[in-house]
PDB file of C-alpha atoms in Angstrom:
ATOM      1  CA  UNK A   1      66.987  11.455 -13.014  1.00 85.00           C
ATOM      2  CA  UNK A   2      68.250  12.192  -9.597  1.00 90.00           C
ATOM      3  CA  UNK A   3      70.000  15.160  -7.859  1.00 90.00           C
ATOM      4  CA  UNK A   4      72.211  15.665  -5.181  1.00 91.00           C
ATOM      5  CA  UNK A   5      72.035  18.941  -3.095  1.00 91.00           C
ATOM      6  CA  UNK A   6      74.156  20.549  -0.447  1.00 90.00           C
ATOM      7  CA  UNK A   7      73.008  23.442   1.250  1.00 90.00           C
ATOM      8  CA  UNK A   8      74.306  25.774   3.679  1.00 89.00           C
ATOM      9  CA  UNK A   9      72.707  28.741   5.723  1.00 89.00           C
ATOM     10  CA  UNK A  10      75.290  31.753   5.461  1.00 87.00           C
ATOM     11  CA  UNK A  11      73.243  34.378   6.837  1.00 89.00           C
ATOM     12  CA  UNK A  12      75.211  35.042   9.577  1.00 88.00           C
ATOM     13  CA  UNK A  13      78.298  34.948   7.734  1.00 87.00           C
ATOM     14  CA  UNK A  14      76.718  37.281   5.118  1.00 90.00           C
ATOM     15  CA  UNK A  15      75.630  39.405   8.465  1.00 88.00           C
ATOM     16  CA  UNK A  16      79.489  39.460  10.355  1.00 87.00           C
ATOM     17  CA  UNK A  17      81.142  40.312   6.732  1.00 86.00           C
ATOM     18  CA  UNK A  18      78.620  43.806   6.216  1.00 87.00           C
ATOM     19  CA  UNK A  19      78.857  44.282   9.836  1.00 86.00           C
ATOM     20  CA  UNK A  20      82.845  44.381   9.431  1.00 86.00           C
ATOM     21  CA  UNK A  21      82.520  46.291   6.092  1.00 84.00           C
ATOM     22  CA  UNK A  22      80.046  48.655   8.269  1.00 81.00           C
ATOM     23  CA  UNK A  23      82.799  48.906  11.095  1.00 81.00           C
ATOM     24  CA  UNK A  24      85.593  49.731   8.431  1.00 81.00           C
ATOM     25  CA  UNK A  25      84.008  52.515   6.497  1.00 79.00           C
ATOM     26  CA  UNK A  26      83.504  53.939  10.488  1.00 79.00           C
ATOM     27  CA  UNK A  27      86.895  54.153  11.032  1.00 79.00           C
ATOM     28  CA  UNK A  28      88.210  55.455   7.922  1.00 80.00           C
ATOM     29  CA  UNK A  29      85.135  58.087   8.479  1.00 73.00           C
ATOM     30  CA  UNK A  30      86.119  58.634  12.151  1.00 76.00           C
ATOM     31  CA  UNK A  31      90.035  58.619  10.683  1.00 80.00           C
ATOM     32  CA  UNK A  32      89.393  62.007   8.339  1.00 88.00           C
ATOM     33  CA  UNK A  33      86.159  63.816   9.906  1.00 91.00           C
ATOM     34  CA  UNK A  34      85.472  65.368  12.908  1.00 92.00           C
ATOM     35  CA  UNK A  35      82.919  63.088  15.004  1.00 89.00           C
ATOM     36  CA  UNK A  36      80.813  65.930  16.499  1.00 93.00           C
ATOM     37  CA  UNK A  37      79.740  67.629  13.515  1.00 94.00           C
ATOM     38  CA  UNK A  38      80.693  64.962  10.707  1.00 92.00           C
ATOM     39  CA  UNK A  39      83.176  67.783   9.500  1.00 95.00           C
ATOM     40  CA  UNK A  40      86.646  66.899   7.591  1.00 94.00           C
ATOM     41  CA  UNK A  41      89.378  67.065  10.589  1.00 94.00           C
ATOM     42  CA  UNK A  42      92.934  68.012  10.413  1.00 93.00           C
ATOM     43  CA  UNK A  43      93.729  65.394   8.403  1.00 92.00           C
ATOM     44  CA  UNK A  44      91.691  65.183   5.856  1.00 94.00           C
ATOM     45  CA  UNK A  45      91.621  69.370   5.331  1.00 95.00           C
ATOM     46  CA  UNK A  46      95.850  69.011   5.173  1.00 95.00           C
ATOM     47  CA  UNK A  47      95.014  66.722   2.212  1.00 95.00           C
ATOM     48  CA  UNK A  48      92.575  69.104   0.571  1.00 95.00           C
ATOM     49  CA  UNK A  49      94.940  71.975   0.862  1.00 96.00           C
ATOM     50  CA  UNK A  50      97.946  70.113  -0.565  1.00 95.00           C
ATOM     51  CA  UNK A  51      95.767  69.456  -3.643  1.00 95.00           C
ATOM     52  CA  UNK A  52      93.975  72.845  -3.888  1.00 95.00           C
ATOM     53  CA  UNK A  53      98.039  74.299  -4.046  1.00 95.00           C
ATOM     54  CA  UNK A  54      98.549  72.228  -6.762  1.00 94.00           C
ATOM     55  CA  UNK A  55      95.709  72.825  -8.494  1.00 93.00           C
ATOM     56  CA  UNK A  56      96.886  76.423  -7.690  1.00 93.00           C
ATOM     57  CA  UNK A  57     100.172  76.077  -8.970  1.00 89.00           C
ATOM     58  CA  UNK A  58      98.972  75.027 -12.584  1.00 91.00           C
ATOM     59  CA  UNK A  59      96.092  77.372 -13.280  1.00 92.00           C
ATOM     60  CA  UNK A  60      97.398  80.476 -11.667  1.00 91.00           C
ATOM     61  CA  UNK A  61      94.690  81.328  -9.057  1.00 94.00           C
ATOM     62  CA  UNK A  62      94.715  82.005  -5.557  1.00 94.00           C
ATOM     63  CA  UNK A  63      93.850  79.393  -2.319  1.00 96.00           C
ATOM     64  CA  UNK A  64      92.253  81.318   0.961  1.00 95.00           C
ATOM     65  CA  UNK A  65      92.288  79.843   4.288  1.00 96.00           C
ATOM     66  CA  UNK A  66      89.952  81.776   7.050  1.00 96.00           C
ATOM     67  CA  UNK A  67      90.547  80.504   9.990  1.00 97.00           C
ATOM     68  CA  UNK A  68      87.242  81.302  12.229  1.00 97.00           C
ATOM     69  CA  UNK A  69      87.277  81.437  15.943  1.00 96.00           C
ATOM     70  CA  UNK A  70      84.111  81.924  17.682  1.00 96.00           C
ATOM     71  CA  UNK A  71      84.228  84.403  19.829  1.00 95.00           C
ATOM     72  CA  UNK A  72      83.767  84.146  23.643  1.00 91.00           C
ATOM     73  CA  UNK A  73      82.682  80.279  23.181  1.00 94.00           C
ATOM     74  CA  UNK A  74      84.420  79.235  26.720  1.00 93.00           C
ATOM     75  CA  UNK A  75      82.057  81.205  28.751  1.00 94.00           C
ATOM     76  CA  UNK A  76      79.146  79.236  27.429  1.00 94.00           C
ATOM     77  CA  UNK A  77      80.998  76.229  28.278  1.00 92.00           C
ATOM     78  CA  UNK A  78      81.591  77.298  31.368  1.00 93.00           C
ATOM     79  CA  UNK A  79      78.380  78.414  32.589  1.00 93.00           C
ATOM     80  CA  UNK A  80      75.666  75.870  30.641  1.00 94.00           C
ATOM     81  CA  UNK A  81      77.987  73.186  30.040  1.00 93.00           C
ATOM     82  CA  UNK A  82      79.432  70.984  26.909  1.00 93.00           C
ATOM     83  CA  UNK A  83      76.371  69.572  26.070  1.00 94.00           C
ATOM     84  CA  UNK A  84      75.189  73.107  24.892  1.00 95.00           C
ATOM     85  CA  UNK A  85      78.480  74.038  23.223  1.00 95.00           C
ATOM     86  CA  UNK A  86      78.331  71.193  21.274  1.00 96.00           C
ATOM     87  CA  UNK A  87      74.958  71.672  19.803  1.00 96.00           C
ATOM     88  CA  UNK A  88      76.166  75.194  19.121  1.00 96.00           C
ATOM     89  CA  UNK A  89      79.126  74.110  17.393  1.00 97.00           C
ATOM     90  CA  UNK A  90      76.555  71.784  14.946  1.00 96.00           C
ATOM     91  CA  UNK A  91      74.251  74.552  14.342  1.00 96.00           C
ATOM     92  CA  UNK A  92      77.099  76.467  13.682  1.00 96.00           C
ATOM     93  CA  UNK A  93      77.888  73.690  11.104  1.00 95.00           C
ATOM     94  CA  UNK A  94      74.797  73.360   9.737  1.00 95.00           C
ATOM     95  CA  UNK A  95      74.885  77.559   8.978  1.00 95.00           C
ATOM     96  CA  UNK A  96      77.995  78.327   7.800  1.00 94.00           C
ATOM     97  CA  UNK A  97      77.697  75.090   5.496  1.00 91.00           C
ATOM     98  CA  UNK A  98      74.747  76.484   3.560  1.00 92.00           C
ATOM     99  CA  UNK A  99      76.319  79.883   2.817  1.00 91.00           C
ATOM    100  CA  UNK A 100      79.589  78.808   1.240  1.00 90.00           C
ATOM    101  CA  UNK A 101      80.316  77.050  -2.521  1.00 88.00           C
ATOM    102  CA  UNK A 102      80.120  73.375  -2.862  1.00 87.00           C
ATOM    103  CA  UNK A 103      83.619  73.376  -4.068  1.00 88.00           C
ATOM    104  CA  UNK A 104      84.908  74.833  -0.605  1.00 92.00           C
ATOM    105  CA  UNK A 105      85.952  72.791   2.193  1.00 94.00           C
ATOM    106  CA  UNK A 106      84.965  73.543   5.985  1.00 96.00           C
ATOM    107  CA  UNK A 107      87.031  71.780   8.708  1.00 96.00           C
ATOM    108  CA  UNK A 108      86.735  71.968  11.853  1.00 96.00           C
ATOM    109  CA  UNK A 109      90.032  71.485  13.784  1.00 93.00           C
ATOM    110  CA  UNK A 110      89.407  71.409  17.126  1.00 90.00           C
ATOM    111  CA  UNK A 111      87.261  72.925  19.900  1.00 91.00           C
ATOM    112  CA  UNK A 112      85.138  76.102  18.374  1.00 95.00           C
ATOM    113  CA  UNK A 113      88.011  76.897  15.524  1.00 96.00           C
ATOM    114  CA  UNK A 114      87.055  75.931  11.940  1.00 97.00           C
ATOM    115  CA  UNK A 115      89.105  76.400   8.674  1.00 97.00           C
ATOM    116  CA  UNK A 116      87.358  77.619   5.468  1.00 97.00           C
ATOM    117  CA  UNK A 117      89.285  76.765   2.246  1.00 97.00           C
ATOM    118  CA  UNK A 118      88.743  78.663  -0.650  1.00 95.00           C
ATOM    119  CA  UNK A 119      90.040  77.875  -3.744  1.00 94.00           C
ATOM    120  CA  UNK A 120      89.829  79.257  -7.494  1.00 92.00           C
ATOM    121  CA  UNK A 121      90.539  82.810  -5.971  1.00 92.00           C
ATOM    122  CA  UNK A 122      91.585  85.786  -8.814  1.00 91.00           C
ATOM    123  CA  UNK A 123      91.532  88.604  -7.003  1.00 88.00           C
ATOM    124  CA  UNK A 124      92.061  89.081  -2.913  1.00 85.00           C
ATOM    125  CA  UNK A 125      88.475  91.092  -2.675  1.00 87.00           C
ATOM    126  CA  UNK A 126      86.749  88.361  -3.769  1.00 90.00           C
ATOM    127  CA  UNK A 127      87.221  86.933  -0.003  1.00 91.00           C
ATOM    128  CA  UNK A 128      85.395  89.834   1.419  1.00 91.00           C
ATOM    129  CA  UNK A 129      81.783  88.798   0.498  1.00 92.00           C
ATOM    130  CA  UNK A 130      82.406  85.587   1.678  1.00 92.00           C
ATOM    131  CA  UNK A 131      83.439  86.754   5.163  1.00 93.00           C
ATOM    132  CA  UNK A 132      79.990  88.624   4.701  1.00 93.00           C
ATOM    133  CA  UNK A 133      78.229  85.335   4.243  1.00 93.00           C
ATOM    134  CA  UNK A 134      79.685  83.831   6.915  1.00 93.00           C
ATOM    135  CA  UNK A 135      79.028  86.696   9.273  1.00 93.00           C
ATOM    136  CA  UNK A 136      75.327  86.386   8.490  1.00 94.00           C
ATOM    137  CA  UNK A 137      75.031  83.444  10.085  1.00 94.00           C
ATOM    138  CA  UNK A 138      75.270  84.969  13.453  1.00 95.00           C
ATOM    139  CA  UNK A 139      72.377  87.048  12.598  1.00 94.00           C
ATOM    140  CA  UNK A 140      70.238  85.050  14.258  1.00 94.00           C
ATOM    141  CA  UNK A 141      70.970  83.871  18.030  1.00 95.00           C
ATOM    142  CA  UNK A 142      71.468  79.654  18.248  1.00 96.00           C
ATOM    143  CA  UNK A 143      69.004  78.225  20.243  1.00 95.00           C
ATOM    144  CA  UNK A 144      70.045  75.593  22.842  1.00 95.00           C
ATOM    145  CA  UNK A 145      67.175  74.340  24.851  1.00 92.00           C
ATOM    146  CA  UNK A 146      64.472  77.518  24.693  1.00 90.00           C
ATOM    147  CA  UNK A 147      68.286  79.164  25.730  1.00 93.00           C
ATOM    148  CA  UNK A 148      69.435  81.677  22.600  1.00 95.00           C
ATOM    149  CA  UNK A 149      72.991  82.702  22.849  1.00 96.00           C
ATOM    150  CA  UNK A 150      73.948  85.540  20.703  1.00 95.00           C
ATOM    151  CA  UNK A 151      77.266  84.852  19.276  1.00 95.00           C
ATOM    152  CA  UNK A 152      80.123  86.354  16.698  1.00 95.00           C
ATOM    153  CA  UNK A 153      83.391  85.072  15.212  1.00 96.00           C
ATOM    154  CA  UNK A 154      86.924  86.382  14.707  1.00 96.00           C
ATOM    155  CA  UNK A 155      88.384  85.122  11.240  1.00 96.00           C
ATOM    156  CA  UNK A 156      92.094  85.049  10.348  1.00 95.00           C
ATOM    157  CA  UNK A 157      92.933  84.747   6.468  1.00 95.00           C
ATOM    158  CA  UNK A 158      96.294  83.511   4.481  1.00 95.00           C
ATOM    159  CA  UNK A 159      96.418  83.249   0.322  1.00 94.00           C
ATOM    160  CA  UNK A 160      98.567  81.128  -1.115  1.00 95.00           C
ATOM    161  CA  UNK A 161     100.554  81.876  -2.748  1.00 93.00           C
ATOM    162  CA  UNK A 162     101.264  84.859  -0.940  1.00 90.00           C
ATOM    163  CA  UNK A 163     101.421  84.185   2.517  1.00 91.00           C
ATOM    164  CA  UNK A 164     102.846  80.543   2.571  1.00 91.00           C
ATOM    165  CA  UNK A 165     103.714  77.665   0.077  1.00 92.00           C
ATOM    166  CA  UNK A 166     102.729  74.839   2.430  1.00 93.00           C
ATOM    167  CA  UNK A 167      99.577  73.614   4.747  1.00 94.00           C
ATOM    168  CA  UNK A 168     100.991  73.945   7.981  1.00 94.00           C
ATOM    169  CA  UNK A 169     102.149  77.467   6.992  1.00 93.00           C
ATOM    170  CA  UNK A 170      99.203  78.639   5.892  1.00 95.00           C
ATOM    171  CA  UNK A 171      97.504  77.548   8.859  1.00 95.00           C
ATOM    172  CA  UNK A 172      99.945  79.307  11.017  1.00 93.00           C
ATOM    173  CA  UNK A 173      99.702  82.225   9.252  1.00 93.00           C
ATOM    174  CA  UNK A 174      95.797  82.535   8.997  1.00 95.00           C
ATOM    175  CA  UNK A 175      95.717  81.699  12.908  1.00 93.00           C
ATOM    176  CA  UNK A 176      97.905  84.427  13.278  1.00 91.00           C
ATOM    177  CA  UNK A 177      95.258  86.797  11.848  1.00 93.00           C
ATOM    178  CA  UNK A 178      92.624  85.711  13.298  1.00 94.00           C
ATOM    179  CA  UNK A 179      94.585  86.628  16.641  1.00 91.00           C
ATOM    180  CA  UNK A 180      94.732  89.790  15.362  1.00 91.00           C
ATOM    181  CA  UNK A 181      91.184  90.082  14.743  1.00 92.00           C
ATOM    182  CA  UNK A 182      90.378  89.250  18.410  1.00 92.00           C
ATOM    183  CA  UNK A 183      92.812  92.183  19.504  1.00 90.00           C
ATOM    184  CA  UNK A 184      90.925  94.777  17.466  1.00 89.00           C
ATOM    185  CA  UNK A 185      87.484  93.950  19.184  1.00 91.00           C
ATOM    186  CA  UNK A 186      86.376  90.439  17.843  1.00 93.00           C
ATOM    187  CA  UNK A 187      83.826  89.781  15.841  1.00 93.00           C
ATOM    188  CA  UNK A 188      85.642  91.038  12.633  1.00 93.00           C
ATOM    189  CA  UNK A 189      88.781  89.953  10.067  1.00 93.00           C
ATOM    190  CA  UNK A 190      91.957  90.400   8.932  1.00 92.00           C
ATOM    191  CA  UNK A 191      94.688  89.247   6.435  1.00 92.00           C
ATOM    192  CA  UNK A 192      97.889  87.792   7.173  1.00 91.00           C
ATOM    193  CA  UNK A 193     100.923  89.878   7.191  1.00 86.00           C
ATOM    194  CA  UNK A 194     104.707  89.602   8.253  1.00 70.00           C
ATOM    195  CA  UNK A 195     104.569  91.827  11.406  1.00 73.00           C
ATOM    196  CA  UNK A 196     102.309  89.418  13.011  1.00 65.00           C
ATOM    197  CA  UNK A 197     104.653  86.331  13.020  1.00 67.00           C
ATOM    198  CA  UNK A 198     107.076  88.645  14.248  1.00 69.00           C
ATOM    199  CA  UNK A 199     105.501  90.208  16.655  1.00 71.00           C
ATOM    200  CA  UNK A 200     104.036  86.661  17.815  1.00 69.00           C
ATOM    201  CA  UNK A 201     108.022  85.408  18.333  1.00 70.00           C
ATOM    202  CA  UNK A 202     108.463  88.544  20.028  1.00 78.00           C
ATOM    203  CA  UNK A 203     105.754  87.874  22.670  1.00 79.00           C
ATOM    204  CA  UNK A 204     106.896  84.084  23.058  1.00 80.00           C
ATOM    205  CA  UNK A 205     110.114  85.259  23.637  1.00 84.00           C
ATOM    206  CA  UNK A 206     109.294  87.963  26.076  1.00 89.00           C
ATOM    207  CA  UNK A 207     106.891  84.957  28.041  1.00 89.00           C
ATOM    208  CA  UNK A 208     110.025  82.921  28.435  1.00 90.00           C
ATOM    209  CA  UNK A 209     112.311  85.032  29.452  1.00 91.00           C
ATOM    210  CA  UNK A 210     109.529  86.455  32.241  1.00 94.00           C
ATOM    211  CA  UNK A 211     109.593  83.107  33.229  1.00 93.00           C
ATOM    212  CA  UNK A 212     113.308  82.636  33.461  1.00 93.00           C
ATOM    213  CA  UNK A 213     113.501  86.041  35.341  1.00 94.00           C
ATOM    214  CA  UNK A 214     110.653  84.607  37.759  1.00 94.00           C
ATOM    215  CA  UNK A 215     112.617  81.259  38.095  1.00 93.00           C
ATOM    216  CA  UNK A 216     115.329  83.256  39.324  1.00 94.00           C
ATOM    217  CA  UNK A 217     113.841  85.543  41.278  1.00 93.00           C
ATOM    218  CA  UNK A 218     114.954  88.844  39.290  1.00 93.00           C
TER     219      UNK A 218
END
């Protein structure tokens, strides 16, 4: 009896192919989350929302967006730097994701503003003990270095399907409330309602034509 063998050392082969199935599932992670805090970006929380309205659609309950702006955030920016901000902003992470449901989805969407969706909602005063929750977290100061920073957020909410029928509008909308939060004093919330687009337009249209009338010199 006699046998014939051919061999052949893959092992680097096997190593390129996991290190470009490695580099793939980066990118698609890197495509949909946010790459400071590991968070679902833009994206990825446009996709959520467009399912959570469908969901919506067929069993009859309520989506919430809250739209959470931390309050003064630049000035620690500012004065200690990104590199403290940015831990801030993953503590803050870390917090506000052990206070809400497993079901819920928190995105952060750029700088220090976040979007909480809510979903499975019956009745709007269910949103007020999660607000509650969330304004726990700031209970305790975040500590940066042996530096605390005491902190608070301003949170802006829309329903669906009562204040919008879409993502983008929803976002809009719950932005718009959290804007209105800051004017009454920050650290606080309110819900979306018409007068605020409105009075929004009206103050974009008032800053252009101030800057027409400064163009001309009137």
């Amino acid at each position: 009896v006699a046998y014939i063998v051919s061999a052949r050392d893959i092992t680097e082969k096997k190593i390129n192919e996991e290190r470009l199935i490695a580099s793939e599932k980066e990118l698609e992670f890197l495509a949909h989350n946010d790459s400071l805090t590991g968070l679902p970006n833009r994206i990825l929380l446009h996709d959520r929302i467009t399912h959570a309205i469908a969901n919506s659609a067929r069993s009859g309950l309520m989506v919430a967006l809250c739209f959470i702006d931390l309050d003064n955030f630049k000035k620690i920016n500012d004065s200690f730097g990104h590199s403290y901000g940015d831990e801030i902003l993953k503590q803050f992470s870390d917090r506000i994701g052990e206070v809400i449901r497993v079901c819920d989805t928190l995105s952060r969407i750029g700088g220090d503003e976040f979007i909480l969706l809510v979903e499975n909602i019956e009745e709007m005063n269910e949103i007020d003990p999660i607000i509650t929750k969330i304004q726990t977290i700031f209970n305790e100061p975040f500590l940066v270095k042996e530096q605390k920073f005491f902190l608070s957020a301003s949170i802006g909410i829309s329903l669906y399907p009562e204040h919008g029928l879409e993502s983008e509008t929803l976002i809009k909308n719950a932005d718009a409330a959290m804007y209105k939060a800051k004017d009454a004093g920050k650290n606080t919330y309110a819900f979306y309602t018409l007068d605020m687009t409105i009075a929004s337009y009206e103050r974009i249209g008032m800053e252009n034509a101030l800057r027409e009338a400064i163009s001309a010199k009137q």
